[in-house]
Amino acid sequence: MNTIITRFPPSPTGYLHIGGARTALFNWLYARKTKGTFVLRIEDTDEIRSTRESVDAILDSMEWLGIDWDDGPYFQTQRHDIYNEYIDRLVASGHAYYCDCTPEMVDAMREEAKAKGLKPMYNGHCRERNLTQSNNTVVRLKTPDTGVTVVEDVVKGSTAFQNAGIDDFIIQRSNGVAMYNLAVVVDDITMNINTVIRGDDHLINTPKQMLIYQALNAELPIFGHVPMVLGSDKSRLSKRHGAMSVGEYRTMGILPDAMINYLVRLGWSHGDQEFFERDELIEKFDLEHLGRSASMFDTDKLMALNAKHIQKKSPEELADALLPYLAELGIDAANDGFTKEVIQTLQPRSRTLVDMAEAAVFYYADEIAFEEKAAKKFLKPEAGPLLARCAEAIEALDAYTQETLEAVFKAIMEETGLGFGKIAQPLRVAVTGTTVSPGIFEMLLALGREKTVLRIKKAADSIQAAQ
RNA sequence: GUCCCCAUCGUCUAGCCCGGUCCAGGACACCGGCCUUUCACGCCGGCGACAGGGGUUCGAAUCCCCUUGGGGACGCCA
């Protein structure tokens, strides 16, 4: 079997969005799975809308997602000579011709066709005029008037298009620059692309592209048109549906592994399995189980999956990922033993890295600010002596472990006759500033004895001072 | 308007190709309960779908047709 060669061809007219990331992923996964080649090509022939910043943003997002490419990036703007060579060949072989119809004339033709209840299209006016190239001519492909062009698609099955419904479309603009459909086909041919997985909004372009392949006498690739990702109201995903660029999910604290897991499952399945590690995805991905219908993006499910990935990661891996988010909150932490312990206490209760960073702040803070409601409820006058007693007992411990801490609690419970919660909650507020935190023992242990005692004493003192 | 694609719980989906094992399975969300020092995690349970109508068949979520609904494309954009 030949080596599979796939590609991802983004247009640099914005950030890498969800839909683009998903098609990139499908192509990448399939190439990786088959030990094939994944090519990156920047389709920047629209020089007005394409920007360098977009290219950088897209590359940056791909890198973040861990989607690497084996070849490229190629830039279509640097390949004009190649396109023109093929266009000349098409004209020479009689498969294409020059046309000097003005846009106004073509508009009129479209209106005329529409009035007849037909698809608006160019009527072939210049087809037999044998024009030569001049500064106002475009090149059009001579498409068949009869018969059908059948797209064999690995996800949609076969679809027949009437050739009569395909007009002699432009392959080269009057300014000499190739049009999209031609550039794509020439690129795919010259880059040896044999597997094209793309959004199904391109399905209609496919017969046109097939006609170019045929005119060029080139072998067709395998096509797979995957359904689009829609917004929560089933309309095309747009800004009003919330974040649509993968960069935004990065800032929300989504893990790249969770992002690709979610994106792949949106339109592909492996039985009932929901959770996939990266390697597992590469191993199990296939074209046979790509879905045929459009799907809506669901942030809740992404979040839930992200929580699962956070739980399964090692504290080491998580620390590297978390550090930037801590830095964002002004915390200069390191990937050290302390941070790893901190992370372990937070793993089961964080949906995003942002959640985790926020919940981690108290571990690193020099000064604990008490939440007003929490202090009012738990740092009452009678808590002063209790906290002082706790600090004293913890300080006196030979060893600072779960067992010894439990013993301290037990002793104080017996001494005071108070329930566990009556001691734990004031302590929690004293140490974290809030009523919500990881389990009291694991949290105290992760924080360390020194900080723990210091904070409890400070809280006891402040209660004292308030009286 | 013309052409094309799609159609299972609110959402993502399994099942559909090769009809019976499906009075339809899983996940997210939601609602109960358990666990519990808080918040979570986890566990148990509940709610909840084959768009509608015709066929074909002993039998249809699965095959065929129509309707409806949704999406996409009709550019000297990609």
Coordinates of C-alpha atoms (C1' of nucleotides) in Angstrom, one line a residue:
Chain A
M1 CA 0.0 0.0 0.0
N2 CA 1.2 3.5 -0.8
T3 CA 2.1 5.9 1.9
I4 CA -0.8 8.0 3.0
I5 CA -0.2 11.7 2.4
T6 CA -2.7 14.1 4.0
R7 CA -2.7 17.8 4.3
F8 CA -4.2 20.8 6.2
P9 CA -4.6 24.0 4.2
P10 CA -5.7 26.9 6.4
S11 CA -6.4 30.3 5.0
P12 CA -4.6 32.8 7.1
T13 CA -7.5 35.2 7.5
G14 CA -8.0 34.8 11.2
Y15 CA -7.2 32.5 14.1
L16 CA -7.3 28.7 14.0
H17 CA -11.0 28.0 14.8
I18 CA -12.6 24.9 16.1
G19 CA -13.7 23.5 12.8
G20 CA -10.3 24.0 11.2
A21 CA -8.6 22.4 14.2
R22 CA -10.8 19.4 13.8
T23 CA -10.1 18.8 10.2
A24 CA -6.4 19.4 10.9
L25 CA -6.7 16.8 13.6
F26 CA -8.4 14.2 11.4
N27 CA -5.7 14.6 8.7
W28 CA -2.9 14.5 11.2
L29 CA -4.3 11.5 13.1
Y30 CA -4.8 9.6 9.9
A31 CA -1.3 10.3 8.7
R32 CA 0.2 9.4 12.1
K33 CA -1.9 6.3 12.3
T34 CA -0.8 5.0 8.9
K35 CA 2.8 6.2 9.4
G36 CA 2.1 8.6 6.5
T37 CA 3.0 12.2 5.9
F38 CA 1.1 15.3 7.0
V39 CA 1.6 18.4 4.9
L40 CA 0.9 21.9 6.0
R41 CA 0.0 24.4 3.3
I42 CA -1.0 28.0 3.8
E43 CA -3.7 29.1 1.3
D44 CA -2.9 32.8 1.2
T45 CA -3.9 33.6 -2.4
D46 CA -6.4 36.0 -1.1
E47 CA -3.8 38.7 -0.6
I48 CA -6.2 41.2 0.8
R49 CA -7.5 39.2 3.7
S50 CA -4.4 37.1 4.5
T51 CA -2.1 38.3 7.2
R52 CA 1.2 37.3 8.7
E53 CA -0.3 37.5 12.2
S54 CA -2.9 34.9 11.2
V55 CA -0.2 32.6 10.0
D56 CA 1.6 32.9 13.3
A57 CA -1.6 32.5 15.3
I58 CA -2.5 29.3 13.4
L59 CA 1.0 27.8 13.7
D60 CA 1.0 28.7 17.4
S61 CA -2.3 27.0 18.0
M62 CA -1.3 23.9 16.1
E63 CA 1.9 23.7 18.1
W64 CA -0.1 24.0 21.3
L65 CA -2.4 21.2 20.2
G66 CA 0.6 19.1 19.4
I67 CA -0.3 18.8 15.7
D68 CA 3.1 18.7 14.0
W69 CA 3.7 18.5 10.3
D70 CA 6.2 16.6 8.2
D71 CA 6.3 18.9 5.2
G72 CA 5.8 22.6 4.7
P73 CA 4.5 25.0 5.5
Y74 CA 4.1 25.8 1.9
F75 CA 2.7 29.2 0.9
Q76 CA 0.5 29.4 -2.2
T77 CA 1.7 33.0 -2.9
Q78 CA 5.1 31.5 -3.5
R79 CA 3.9 29.0 -6.0
H80 CA 2.3 31.3 -8.7
D81 CA 4.8 30.1 -11.3
I82 CA 3.8 26.5 -10.8
Y83 CA 0.1 27.3 -11.1
N84 CA 0.6 29.3 -14.2
E85 CA 2.6 26.5 -15.8
Y86 CA -0.3 24.2 -15.3
I87 CA -2.8 26.8 -16.5
D88 CA -0.7 27.2 -19.7
R89 CA -0.8 23.5 -20.2
L90 CA -4.5 23.4 -19.8
V91 CA -5.0 26.2 -22.4
A92 CA -2.5 24.5 -24.8
S93 CA -4.4 21.2 -24.5
G94 CA -7.7 22.8 -25.2
H95 CA -9.1 22.2 -21.7
A96 CA -9.2 25.9 -20.9
Y97 CA -9.6 29.2 -22.7
Y98 CA -9.3 32.9 -22.3
C99 CA -12.4 35.0 -21.7
D100 CA -12.8 38.7 -21.7
C101 CA -16.4 38.9 -20.4
T102 CA -16.7 41.7 -17.9
P103 CA -18.1 41.1 -14.4
E104 CA -21.2 43.0 -15.5
M105 CA -21.7 40.7 -18.4
V106 CA -21.3 37.6 -16.3
D107 CA -23.7 39.0 -13.7
A108 CA -26.3 39.5 -16.5
M109 CA -25.8 35.8 -17.5
R110 CA -26.4 34.7 -14.0
E111 CA -29.5 36.7 -13.7
E112 CA -30.7 35.3 -17.0
A113 CA -30.1 31.7 -15.8
K114 CA -31.8 32.5 -12.5
A115 CA -34.8 33.9 -14.3
K116 CA -35.1 30.6 -16.1
G117 CA -35.1 28.8 -12.8
L118 CA -31.6 27.5 -13.3
K119 CA -28.5 27.7 -11.2
P120 CA -26.8 31.1 -11.8
M121 CA -23.8 30.4 -14.0
Y122 CA -21.5 31.6 -16.8
N123 CA -22.9 30.7 -20.2
G124 CA -19.7 29.8 -22.1
H125 CA -19.8 33.0 -24.2
C126 CA -16.0 32.9 -24.9
R127 CA -15.6 29.2 -25.2
E128 CA -15.1 29.1 -29.0
R129 CA -13.8 32.5 -29.5
N130 CA -10.2 31.5 -29.4
L131 CA -9.1 34.6 -27.6
T132 CA -5.5 35.2 -26.7
Q133 CA -4.2 36.4 -23.4
S134 CA -4.5 40.1 -22.6
N135 CA -4.6 42.2 -19.5
N136 CA -8.4 41.8 -19.1
T137 CA -8.8 38.1 -19.8
V138 CA -9.4 35.4 -17.3
V139 CA -8.8 31.7 -18.0
R140 CA -11.8 29.4 -17.7
L141 CA -11.9 25.6 -17.6
K142 CA -13.9 24.1 -20.4
T143 CA -16.3 21.8 -18.5
P144 CA -18.4 19.1 -20.1
D145 CA -22.1 20.0 -20.9
T146 CA -23.4 16.5 -20.4
G147 CA -22.9 13.5 -18.2
V148 CA -22.2 13.4 -14.5
T149 CA -19.2 13.7 -12.3
V150 CA -19.5 11.3 -9.4
V151 CA -17.7 12.0 -6.2
E152 CA -16.8 8.9 -4.3
D153 CA -16.5 10.0 -0.7
V154 CA -15.4 7.8 2.2
V155 CA -17.8 9.5 4.6
K156 CA -20.7 10.6 2.4
G157 CA -20.7 7.7 -0.1
S158 CA -21.1 8.6 -3.8
T159 CA -22.8 11.7 -5.0
A160 CA -23.5 12.4 -8.7
F161 CA -23.3 16.0 -10.0
Q162 CA -24.8 16.9 -13.4
N163 CA -22.0 18.3 -15.5
A164 CA -24.6 20.7 -17.0
G165 CA -24.8 22.3 -13.6
I166 CA -21.1 23.1 -13.5
D167 CA -20.1 26.2 -15.5
D168 CA -16.8 27.1 -17.1
F169 CA -15.4 28.5 -13.9
I170 CA -12.4 30.8 -13.7
I171 CA -9.1 29.2 -12.9
Q172 CA -6.9 32.3 -13.4
R173 CA -7.9 35.9 -12.6
S174 CA -7.3 38.7 -15.1
N175 CA -4.3 39.8 -12.9
G176 CA -2.7 36.5 -13.7
V177 CA -3.2 34.9 -10.2
A178 CA -4.6 31.4 -10.0
M179 CA -8.0 30.8 -8.4
Y180 CA -8.6 28.6 -5.4
N181 CA -9.8 25.4 -7.1
L182 CA -6.9 25.3 -9.5
A183 CA -4.3 26.1 -6.9
V184 CA -5.6 23.4 -4.6
V185 CA -5.6 20.8 -7.3
V186 CA -2.1 21.7 -8.5
D187 CA -0.8 21.7 -5.0
D188 CA -2.4 18.4 -4.2
I189 CA -1.0 16.9 -7.3
T190 CA 2.5 18.2 -6.9
M191 CA 2.6 17.5 -3.2
N192 CA 1.4 13.9 -3.9
I193 CA -1.6 14.3 -1.6
N194 CA -3.6 11.1 -1.9
T195 CA -6.1 11.6 1.0
V196 CA -8.2 14.8 1.3
I197 CA -10.2 15.1 4.5
R198 CA -12.0 18.5 4.7
G199 CA -15.2 20.1 5.7
D200 CA -18.3 19.2 3.7
D201 CA -18.8 22.8 2.7
H202 CA -16.2 21.8 0.1
L203 CA -18.2 18.9 -1.3
I204 CA -19.6 21.1 -4.0
N205 CA -16.1 22.2 -5.1
T206 CA -15.1 18.6 -5.5
P207 CA -16.6 17.9 -8.9
K208 CA -15.0 21.0 -10.2
Q209 CA -11.7 19.9 -8.8
M210 CA -12.2 16.5 -10.2
L211 CA -12.6 18.0 -13.7
I212 CA -9.3 19.7 -13.3
Y213 CA -7.6 16.5 -12.3
Q214 CA -9.1 14.8 -15.3
A215 CA -8.0 17.6 -17.6
L216 CA -4.6 17.3 -16.2
N217 CA -4.8 13.5 -16.5
A218 CA -3.8 13.2 -12.9
E219 CA -4.9 10.5 -10.4
L220 CA -7.6 11.4 -8.0
P221 CA -7.1 11.4 -4.2
I222 CA -9.4 9.8 -1.8
F223 CA -12.0 12.3 -0.6
G224 CA -13.6 12.4 2.8
H225 CA -15.9 15.3 3.6
V226 CA -16.6 15.7 7.3
P227 CA -19.7 17.5 8.5
M228 CA -19.3 20.9 10.0
V229 CA -19.3 22.0 13.6
L230 CA -22.3 24.2 14.4
G231 CA -23.0 26.6 17.2
S232 CA -25.4 25.8 20.0
D233 CA -28.4 27.0 17.9
K234 CA -27.4 24.8 15.0
S235 CA -26.2 27.7 12.9
R236 CA -22.7 28.0 11.6
L237 CA -20.3 28.5 14.5
S238 CA -19.7 32.2 15.1
K239 CA -18.6 34.5 17.8
R240 CA -22.0 34.8 19.4
H241 CA -21.8 31.1 20.3
G242 CA -18.8 31.9 22.6
A243 CA -15.2 31.1 22.0
M244 CA -14.4 29.7 18.5
S245 CA -10.7 30.0 18.3
V246 CA -8.5 27.3 19.9
G247 CA -6.5 30.1 21.5
E248 CA -9.4 31.1 23.6
Y249 CA -9.8 27.6 25.0
R250 CA -6.1 27.7 25.8
T251 CA -6.6 30.8 27.9
M252 CA -9.7 29.2 29.5
G253 CA -7.3 26.5 30.9
I254 CA -8.2 23.6 28.6
L255 CA -5.5 21.0 28.2
P256 CA -4.4 20.3 24.6
D257 CA -5.1 16.6 25.2
A258 CA -8.6 17.3 26.3
M259 CA -9.2 19.6 23.4
I260 CA -8.2 17.0 20.8
N261 CA -10.1 14.3 22.6
Y262 CA -13.2 16.4 22.5
L263 CA -12.7 17.6 18.9
V264 CA -12.1 14.1 17.6
R265 CA -15.2 12.7 19.4
L266 CA -17.2 15.4 17.7
G267 CA -17.8 13.5 14.6
W268 CA -15.9 10.3 15.1
S269 CA -16.5 7.4 17.5
H270 CA -14.9 4.2 18.7
G271 CA -17.9 2.4 20.2
D272 CA -18.8 3.9 23.6
Q273 CA -15.4 5.2 24.5
E274 CA -15.3 8.8 25.4
F275 CA -11.9 9.3 27.0
F276 CA -8.8 8.9 24.8
E277 CA -5.2 9.6 25.4
R278 CA -3.3 11.0 22.5
D279 CA -1.5 7.8 21.6
E280 CA -4.7 5.9 21.8
L281 CA -6.3 8.3 19.3
I282 CA -3.5 7.7 16.9
E283 CA -3.8 4.0 17.3
K284 CA -7.6 3.8 17.0
F285 CA -8.5 6.6 14.6
D286 CA -10.0 5.5 11.3
L287 CA -12.0 6.9 8.4
E288 CA -14.8 4.4 8.7
H289 CA -16.2 5.8 11.9
L290 CA -16.4 9.4 10.9
G291 CA -19.9 10.7 11.3
R292 CA -22.1 12.0 8.5
S293 CA -24.2 14.6 10.3
A294 CA -23.2 18.0 11.7
S295 CA -22.7 18.5 15.4
M296 CA -23.0 21.3 17.8
F297 CA -20.2 22.4 20.0
D298 CA -20.8 21.7 23.7
T299 CA -18.6 23.5 26.1
D300 CA -19.9 21.6 29.1
K301 CA -18.8 18.3 27.7
L302 CA -15.4 19.8 26.8
M303 CA -15.1 20.9 30.4
A304 CA -16.0 17.5 31.8
L305 CA -13.5 15.9 29.5
N306 CA -10.9 18.4 30.6
A307 CA -11.5 17.5 34.2
K308 CA -10.9 13.9 33.5
H309 CA -7.7 14.6 31.7
I310 CA -6.6 16.7 34.6
Q311 CA -7.3 13.8 36.9
K312 CA -5.3 11.4 34.8
K313 CA -2.2 13.5 34.3
S314 CA 0.8 13.2 36.5
P315 CA 1.5 16.2 38.8
E316 CA 4.7 16.7 37.0
E317 CA 3.0 17.1 33.6
L318 CA 0.4 19.3 35.1
A319 CA 2.9 21.5 36.9
D320 CA 4.4 22.5 33.5
A321 CA 1.0 23.3 32.1
L322 CA -0.1 25.1 35.3
L323 CA 2.8 27.4 35.8
P324 CA 1.8 30.0 33.2
Y325 CA -1.7 30.2 34.7
L326 CA -0.2 30.8 38.1
A327 CA 2.1 33.4 36.7
E328 CA -1.0 35.1 35.3
L329 CA -2.2 35.4 38.9
G330 CA 1.1 36.9 39.9
I331 CA 2.5 33.7 41.5
D332 CA 6.0 32.8 40.7
A333 CA 6.0 29.0 41.3
A334 CA 8.4 26.4 40.1
N335 CA 7.9 22.8 39.1
D336 CA 9.1 21.5 42.4
G337 CA 8.0 19.1 45.1
F338 CA 5.8 21.7 46.8
T339 CA 3.9 22.5 43.6
K340 CA 3.4 18.8 42.8
E341 CA 1.9 18.3 46.2
V342 CA -0.3 21.3 45.8
I343 CA -1.5 20.0 42.4
Q344 CA -2.3 16.6 43.8
T345 CA -4.7 18.1 46.3
L346 CA -6.4 20.1 43.5
Q347 CA -6.6 17.5 40.7
P348 CA -10.0 16.0 41.6
R349 CA -11.6 19.3 42.0
S350 CA -10.4 21.4 39.0
R351 CA -12.2 21.5 35.7
T352 CA -9.7 23.8 34.1
L353 CA -6.2 25.0 34.7
V354 CA -7.6 28.4 35.5
D355 CA -9.7 26.8 38.3
M356 CA -6.7 25.0 39.5
A357 CA -4.5 28.1 39.5
E358 CA -7.1 30.1 41.4
A359 CA -7.6 27.4 43.9
A360 CA -3.8 27.1 44.4
V361 CA -3.3 30.8 45.2
F362 CA -3.6 30.4 49.0
Y363 CA -0.8 27.9 49.1
Y364 CA 1.6 30.4 47.7
A365 CA 0.3 33.6 49.2
D366 CA 2.3 35.4 51.9
E367 CA -0.7 37.0 53.4
I368 CA -4.1 35.3 53.7
A369 CA -7.1 37.5 53.1
F370 CA -10.1 36.2 55.0
E371 CA -13.3 36.0 53.0
E372 CA -15.8 38.2 54.9
K373 CA -18.6 35.7 55.2
A374 CA -16.2 32.9 56.1
A375 CA -14.5 34.9 58.8
K376 CA -17.8 36.0 60.2
K377 CA -19.1 32.5 60.5
F378 CA -16.0 30.7 61.7
L379 CA -13.5 33.1 63.1
K380 CA -15.7 34.0 66.0
P381 CA -14.3 35.0 69.5
E382 CA -14.4 31.5 70.8
A383 CA -12.4 30.3 67.8
G384 CA -9.4 32.3 69.1
P385 CA -8.4 29.9 71.9
L386 CA -9.3 26.9 69.8
L387 CA -7.0 28.0 67.0
A388 CA -4.2 28.9 69.4
R389 CA -4.5 25.4 71.0
C390 CA -4.3 23.8 67.5
A391 CA -1.2 25.8 66.6
E392 CA 0.4 24.9 69.8
A393 CA -0.3 21.2 69.4
I394 CA 0.8 21.0 65.8
E395 CA 4.0 22.9 66.6
A396 CA 4.7 20.4 69.4
L397 CA 4.4 17.4 67.1
D398 CA 7.5 15.2 66.6
A399 CA 6.5 14.3 63.0
Y400 CA 4.1 16.2 60.7
T401 CA 2.0 13.5 59.1
Q402 CA -1.6 12.6 58.4
E403 CA -1.5 10.3 61.5
T404 CA -0.2 12.8 63.9
L405 CA -2.5 15.5 62.6
E406 CA -5.4 13.2 63.1
A407 CA -4.3 12.6 66.6
V408 CA -4.2 16.3 67.3
F409 CA -7.7 16.6 66.1
K410 CA -8.9 13.7 68.1
A411 CA -7.3 15.1 71.3
I412 CA -8.8 18.5 70.8
M413 CA -12.2 17.0 70.1
E414 CA -12.1 15.1 73.3
E415 CA -10.8 18.1 75.3
T416 CA -13.4 20.4 74.0
G417 CA -16.3 18.1 73.2
L418 CA -16.5 19.7 69.8
G419 CA -17.3 17.8 66.6
F420 CA -14.8 17.4 63.8
G421 CA -16.3 20.1 61.6
K422 CA -16.3 22.6 64.4
I423 CA -12.6 22.4 64.5
A424 CA -11.9 21.8 60.8
Q425 CA -13.8 24.7 59.4
P426 CA -12.3 27.5 61.5
L427 CA -8.9 26.0 60.8
R428 CA -9.7 25.9 57.1
V429 CA -10.6 29.5 57.1
A430 CA -7.5 30.4 59.1
V431 CA -5.3 28.7 56.6
T432 CA -7.0 29.3 53.3
G433 CA -9.2 32.3 53.9
T434 CA -12.2 30.5 52.7
T435 CA -14.6 27.7 53.6
V436 CA -13.8 25.7 50.5
S437 CA -10.5 23.8 50.0
P438 CA -9.1 20.3 49.5
G439 CA -9.4 17.9 52.4
I440 CA -8.2 19.4 55.6
F441 CA -5.3 16.9 56.2
E442 CA -4.0 16.7 52.7
M443 CA -4.2 20.4 52.4
L444 CA -2.4 21.0 55.7
L445 CA 0.3 18.5 54.7
A446 CA 0.8 20.0 51.3
L447 CA 1.0 23.5 52.8
G448 CA 3.7 22.4 55.2
R449 CA 4.0 22.7 59.0
E450 CA 5.7 26.1 59.1
K451 CA 3.1 28.0 57.0
T452 CA 0.3 26.1 58.7
V453 CA 1.3 27.1 62.2
L454 CA 2.1 30.6 61.2
R455 CA -1.3 31.1 59.6
I456 CA -3.2 29.6 62.4
K457 CA -1.4 31.8 64.9
K458 CA -2.1 34.9 62.8
A459 CA -5.8 34.1 62.7
A460 CA -5.9 33.5 66.4
D461 CA -4.1 36.8 67.0
S462 CA -6.5 38.7 64.7
I463 CA -9.5 37.3 66.6
Q464 CA -7.8 38.3 69.8
A465 CA -7.1 41.8 68.5
A466 CA -10.7 42.3 67.3
Q467 CA -12.1 41.9 70.9
Chain B
rG1 C1' -34.5 30.3 -7.0
rU2 C1' -31.1 26.1 -8.4
rC3 C1' -27.8 22.3 -6.7
rC4 C1' -25.8 19.3 -2.7
rC5 C1' -25.5 17.1 2.2
rC6 C1' -27.8 15.6 6.8
rA7 C1' -31.8 13.5 10.2
rU8 C1' -31.4 8.2 17.2
rC9 C1' -32.4 11.2 24.3
rG10 C1' -31.6 18.8 25.4
rU11 C1' -26.3 17.8 23.5
rC12 C1' -22.2 14.3 21.6
rU13 C1' -23.0 9.5 20.0
rA14 C1' -23.3 3.4 19.7
rG15 C1' -26.4 0.5 16.7
rC16 C1' -27.7 1.3 10.4
rC17 C1' -23.6 -0.9 5.3
rC18 C1' -24.6 -7.3 6.5
rG19 C1' -33.2 -6.2 9.0
rG20 C1' -34.7 -10.1 14.4
rU21 C1' -29.9 -10.4 20.0
rC22 C1' -32.8 -2.7 20.6
rC23 C1' -40.1 -2.0 24.3
rA24 C1' -32.6 1.3 21.6
rG25 C1' -26.6 1.2 24.8
rG26 C1' -22.8 4.9 26.6
rA27 C1' -21.3 10.0 27.8
rC28 C1' -22.3 15.4 29.1
rA29 C1' -26.1 18.2 31.3
rC30 C1' -30.2 17.8 34.8
rC31 C1' -32.8 15.4 39.2
rG32 C1' -32.5 12.0 43.5
rG33 C1' -29.5 9.1 47.0
rC34 C1' -24.8 7.2 49.1
rC35 C1' -19.8 8.7 50.7
rU36 C1' -18.2 13.0 53.7
rU37 C1' -14.8 18.1 57.9
rU38 C1' -16.1 22.1 53.3
rC39 C1' -16.0 21.9 48.0
rA40 C1' -15.2 18.4 44.7
rC41 C1' -14.0 13.3 43.1
rG42 C1' -16.2 8.6 43.2
rC43 C1' -20.4 5.2 43.4
rC44 C1' -25.8 3.9 42.9
rG45 C1' -30.5 5.3 40.7
rG46 C1' -33.9 8.5 37.7
rC47 C1' -35.5 11.6 33.6
rG48 C1' -34.9 11.3 28.4
rA49 C1' -34.6 9.7 21.5
rC50 C1' -35.2 6.1 16.5
rA51 C1' -38.7 13.7 12.8
rG52 C1' -43.6 12.4 10.2
rG53 C1' -46.1 9.4 6.5
rG54 C1' -46.2 5.5 3.1
rG55 C1' -44.1 1.1 1.4
rU56 C1' -40.9 -3.8 1.2
rU57 C1' -40.8 -7.9 4.9
rC58 C1' -43.2 -13.0 9.1
rG59 C1' -40.3 -8.9 11.3
rA60 C1' -37.4 -2.1 10.2
rA61 C1' -33.9 2.5 14.2
rU62 C1' -31.7 -0.5 10.4
rC63 C1' -33.8 -1.2 3.1
rC64 C1' -36.9 2.1 -0.6
rC65 C1' -40.1 6.5 -1.6
rC66 C1' -42.4 11.1 -0.2
rU67 C1' -43.0 15.1 3.2
rU68 C1' -41.0 18.1 6.9
rG69 C1' -36.9 20.2 9.4
rG70 C1' -31.8 21.6 9.6
rG71 C1' -27.2 22.8 7.2
rG72 C1' -24.1 24.0 3.0
rA73 C1' -22.9 25.8 -1.9
rC74 C1' -24.1 28.8 -6.1
rG75 C1' -17.6 34.9 -6.3
rC76 C1' -12.0 37.6 -11.0
rC77 C1' -13.2 34.5 -1.7
rA78 C1' -10.9 30.3 0.3

